[in-house]
């Protein structure tokens, strides 16, 4: 089996759910209550339940991980990464508005991994459509990352 050389994740609705909205629509400050995270309007902020296990799986495969997010509030996104304790899991973090072609080209420049060796997970079809012409293997995420979707993504390289 062939493997990707790098795995890229979107944030909103891929790794996390910010109470049914995007993280740039939240209202800080973010609060911790009984081990759970909320924004100031009471929205419940969570990683999808399989995410930590998936990150461990990618580590076990020895593959580097990257983030590509087009959020309007990179500062809030970084704060959430810290809250969830996963800020150090991704050596490449491209978080700013715009087409994700820019994000993944930058990740490719920094990592020296060609675009056609990357596996990309995102819930928005427009981002996948932007990147497929560059040879990026794209896995659509319908309702948050799951172990099953991760396996399906790997199959794109089989
Ligand atoms: Mg998203």
mmCIF file of C-alpha atoms and ligand atoms in Angstrom:
data_model
loop_
_atom_site.group_PDB
_atom_site.id
_atom_site.type_symbol
_atom_site.label_atom_id
_atom_site.label_comp_id
_atom_site.label_asym_id
_atom_site.label_seq_id
_atom_site.Cartn_x
_atom_site.Cartn_y
_atom_site.Cartn_z
ATOM 1 C CA UNK A 1 0.000 0.000 0.000
ATOM 2 C CA UNK A 2 1.171 3.490 -0.849
ATOM 3 C CA UNK A 3 0.736 6.207 1.727
ATOM 4 C CA UNK A 4 0.446 9.965 1.498
ATOM 5 C CA UNK A 5 3.540 11.898 2.563
ATOM 6 C CA UNK A 6 1.559 14.501 4.499
ATOM 7 C CA UNK A 7 -1.974 14.816 5.841
ATOM 8 C CA UNK A 8 -3.804 18.165 5.812
ATOM 9 C CA UNK A 9 -6.907 18.955 7.845
ATOM 10 C CA UNK A 10 -9.410 21.787 7.696
ATOM 11 C CA UNK A 11 -10.584 23.034 11.126
ATOM 12 C CA UNK A 12 -14.284 24.083 11.225
ATOM 13 C CA UNK A 13 -16.625 21.105 10.791
ATOM 14 C CA UNK A 14 -13.645 18.841 10.074
ATOM 15 C CA UNK A 15 -11.661 18.647 13.328
ATOM 16 C CA UNK A 16 -14.048 20.595 15.529
ATOM 17 C CA UNK A 17 -17.626 21.718 16.003
ATOM 18 C CA UNK A 18 -18.088 25.178 17.492
ATOM 19 C CA UNK A 19 -21.660 24.685 18.618
ATOM 20 C CA UNK A 20 -22.992 24.442 15.085
ATOM 21 C CA UNK A 21 -21.170 27.438 13.642
ATOM 22 C CA UNK A 22 -17.728 28.509 12.396
ATOM 23 C CA UNK A 23 -15.117 29.581 14.903
ATOM 24 C CA UNK A 24 -15.046 33.124 13.501
ATOM 25 C CA UNK A 25 -18.730 33.444 14.475
ATOM 26 C CA UNK A 26 -18.081 32.713 18.164
ATOM 27 C CA UNK A 27 -17.962 35.206 20.991
ATOM 28 C CA UNK A 28 -14.818 35.087 23.120
ATOM 29 C CA UNK A 29 -13.643 34.800 25.767
ATOM 30 C CA UNK A 30 -13.731 31.018 25.682
ATOM 31 C CA UNK A 31 -14.454 29.346 29.007
ATOM 32 C CA UNK A 32 -13.750 25.974 30.571
ATOM 33 C CA UNK A 33 -16.530 24.526 32.698
ATOM 34 C CA UNK A 34 -16.257 21.056 34.214
ATOM 35 C CA UNK A 35 -13.717 20.013 31.592
ATOM 36 C CA UNK A 36 -15.818 21.268 28.676
ATOM 37 C CA UNK A 37 -15.281 24.367 26.555
ATOM 38 C CA UNK A 38 -17.797 27.082 25.722
ATOM 39 C CA UNK A 39 -17.860 30.534 24.191
ATOM 40 C CA UNK A 40 -19.452 33.475 25.964
ATOM 41 C CA UNK A 41 -22.834 32.746 24.381
ATOM 42 C CA UNK A 42 -22.775 29.209 25.751
ATOM 43 C CA UNK A 43 -21.909 27.467 22.483
ATOM 44 C CA UNK A 44 -20.315 24.095 23.178
ATOM 45 C CA UNK A 45 -16.873 23.768 21.549
ATOM 46 C CA UNK A 46 -15.730 20.206 20.870
ATOM 47 C CA UNK A 47 -13.344 18.150 18.824
ATOM 48 C CA UNK A 48 -15.154 15.358 16.960
ATOM 49 C CA UNK A 49 -14.856 12.258 19.089
ATOM 50 C CA UNK A 50 -12.397 10.337 16.862
ATOM 51 C CA UNK A 51 -10.022 13.242 16.268
ATOM 52 C CA UNK A 52 -7.410 12.558 18.950
ATOM 53 C CA UNK A 53 -7.237 8.889 17.927
ATOM 54 C CA UNK A 54 -6.858 9.877 14.269
ATOM 55 C CA UNK A 55 -3.996 12.254 15.079
ATOM 56 C CA UNK A 56 -2.327 9.372 16.928
ATOM 57 C CA UNK A 57 -2.890 7.128 13.885
ATOM 58 C CA UNK A 58 -1.148 9.647 11.619
ATOM 59 C CA UNK A 59 1.737 9.890 14.096
ATOM 60 C CA UNK A 60 1.976 6.083 14.148
ATOM 61 C CA UNK A 61 2.263 6.126 10.354
ATOM 62 C CA UNK A 62 5.137 8.602 10.727
ATOM 63 C CA UNK A 63 3.402 11.207 8.576
ATOM 64 C CA UNK A 64 3.582 14.953 9.252
ATOM 65 C CA UNK A 65 0.320 16.846 9.644
ATOM 66 C CA UNK A 66 -0.786 20.295 8.515
ATOM 67 C CA UNK A 67 -3.736 22.622 9.027
ATOM 68 C CA UNK A 68 -5.358 24.642 6.254
ATOM 69 C CA UNK A 69 -8.105 26.976 7.421
ATOM 70 C CA UNK A 70 -9.609 30.019 5.743
ATOM 71 C CA UNK A 71 -11.171 31.394 8.931
ATOM 72 C CA UNK A 72 -11.532 35.142 9.301
ATOM 73 C CA UNK A 73 -10.259 34.878 12.888
ATOM 74 C CA UNK A 74 -6.918 33.023 12.885
ATOM 75 C CA UNK A 75 -6.289 34.300 16.419
ATOM 76 C CA UNK A 76 -9.431 32.590 17.736
ATOM 77 C CA UNK A 77 -8.636 29.416 15.821
ATOM 78 C CA UNK A 78 -5.170 29.295 17.412
ATOM 79 C CA UNK A 79 -6.709 29.848 20.828
ATOM 80 C CA UNK A 80 -9.028 26.887 20.248
ATOM 81 C CA UNK A 81 -6.102 24.710 19.141
ATOM 82 C CA UNK A 82 -4.486 25.523 22.491
ATOM 83 C CA UNK A 83 -7.683 24.902 24.458
ATOM 84 C CA UNK A 84 -7.985 21.469 22.884
ATOM 85 C CA UNK A 85 -4.272 20.824 23.509
ATOM 86 C CA UNK A 86 -3.476 19.989 19.879
ATOM 87 C CA UNK A 87 -1.536 23.111 18.876
ATOM 88 C CA UNK A 88 1.765 21.214 18.714
ATOM 89 C CA UNK A 89 0.489 18.316 16.595
ATOM 90 C CA UNK A 90 0.801 20.190 13.294
ATOM 91 C CA UNK A 91 4.211 21.387 12.074
ATOM 92 C CA UNK A 92 2.500 23.354 9.293
ATOM 93 C CA UNK A 93 -0.392 25.691 10.121
ATOM 94 C CA UNK A 94 -1.717 27.939 7.373
ATOM 95 C CA UNK A 95 -4.656 29.822 8.885
ATOM 96 C CA UNK A 96 -6.000 32.868 7.036
ATOM 97 C CA UNK A 97 -8.774 33.709 4.551
ATOM 98 C CA UNK A 98 -8.525 32.937 0.854
ATOM 99 C CA UNK A 99 -8.407 30.032 -1.563
ATOM 100 C CA UNK A 100 -6.856 26.924 -0.053
ATOM 101 C CA UNK A 101 -4.676 26.571 -3.128
ATOM 102 C CA UNK A 102 -2.542 29.231 -1.467
ATOM 103 C CA UNK A 103 -2.549 27.374 1.857
ATOM 104 C CA UNK A 104 -1.496 24.027 0.384
ATOM 105 C CA UNK A 105 1.118 25.527 -1.935
ATOM 106 C CA UNK A 106 2.677 27.172 1.103
ATOM 107 C CA UNK A 107 2.593 23.882 3.023
ATOM 108 C CA UNK A 108 4.237 22.227 0.020
ATOM 109 C CA UNK A 109 6.978 24.889 -0.081
ATOM 110 C CA UNK A 110 7.703 24.520 3.644
ATOM 111 C CA UNK A 111 7.499 20.723 3.824
ATOM 112 C CA UNK A 112 8.948 19.904 0.383
ATOM 113 C CA UNK A 113 6.052 17.483 -0.081
ATOM 114 C CA UNK A 114 4.517 17.772 -3.571
ATOM 115 C CA UNK A 115 0.801 18.529 -3.743
ATOM 116 C CA UNK A 116 0.046 15.148 -5.329
ATOM 117 C CA UNK A 117 1.459 13.362 -2.263
ATOM 118 C CA UNK A 118 -0.923 15.127 0.125
ATOM 119 C CA UNK A 119 -4.137 13.801 1.611
ATOM 120 C CA UNK A 120 -6.614 16.576 2.405
ATOM 121 C CA UNK A 121 -9.762 16.443 4.548
ATOM 122 C CA UNK A 122 -12.358 19.250 4.345
ATOM 123 C CA UNK A 123 -16.120 19.610 4.738
ATOM 124 C CA UNK A 124 -16.530 22.202 1.955
ATOM 125 C CA UNK A 125 -16.778 20.947 -1.616
ATOM 126 C CA UNK A 126 -15.504 24.275 -3.003
ATOM 127 C CA UNK A 127 -12.133 23.722 -1.281
ATOM 128 C CA UNK A 128 -11.852 20.178 -2.622
ATOM 129 C CA UNK A 129 -12.789 21.395 -6.114
ATOM 130 C CA UNK A 130 -10.080 24.078 -5.938
ATOM 131 C CA UNK A 131 -7.397 21.543 -5.034
ATOM 132 C CA UNK A 132 -8.218 18.456 -7.085
ATOM 133 C CA UNK A 133 -6.774 19.986 -10.303
ATOM 134 C CA UNK A 134 -3.406 20.149 -8.506
ATOM 135 C CA UNK A 135 -3.431 16.434 -7.816
ATOM 136 C CA UNK A 136 -4.239 16.735 -4.111
ATOM 137 C CA UNK A 137 -6.169 13.630 -2.962
ATOM 138 C CA UNK A 138 -9.284 15.058 -1.365
ATOM 139 C CA UNK A 139 -11.630 13.360 1.079
ATOM 140 C CA UNK A 140 -14.931 15.079 1.786
ATOM 141 C CA UNK A 141 -15.938 15.251 5.451
ATOM 142 C CA UNK A 142 -19.730 15.200 5.697
ATOM 143 C CA UNK A 143 -20.174 15.380 9.472
ATOM 144 C CA UNK A 144 -16.801 15.645 11.178
ATOM 145 C CA UNK A 145 -13.687 13.476 10.988
ATOM 146 C CA UNK A 146 -14.143 9.831 11.895
ATOM 147 C CA UNK A 147 -11.857 6.799 11.861
ATOM 148 C CA UNK A 148 -13.888 5.460 8.948
ATOM 149 C CA UNK A 149 -13.334 8.632 6.896
ATOM 150 C CA UNK A 150 -9.654 8.579 7.706
ATOM 151 C CA UNK A 151 -9.409 5.040 6.314
ATOM 152 C CA UNK A 152 -11.347 6.090 3.221
ATOM 153 C CA UNK A 153 -8.874 8.931 2.736
ATOM 154 C CA UNK A 154 -5.914 6.554 2.959
ATOM 155 C CA UNK A 155 -7.601 4.349 0.331
ATOM 156 C CA UNK A 156 -7.217 7.217 -2.145
ATOM 157 C CA UNK A 157 -3.524 6.287 -2.210
ATOM 158 C CA UNK A 158 -4.022 2.530 -2.381
HETATM 159 MG MG1 LIG B 1 -14.582 23.575 7.320
#
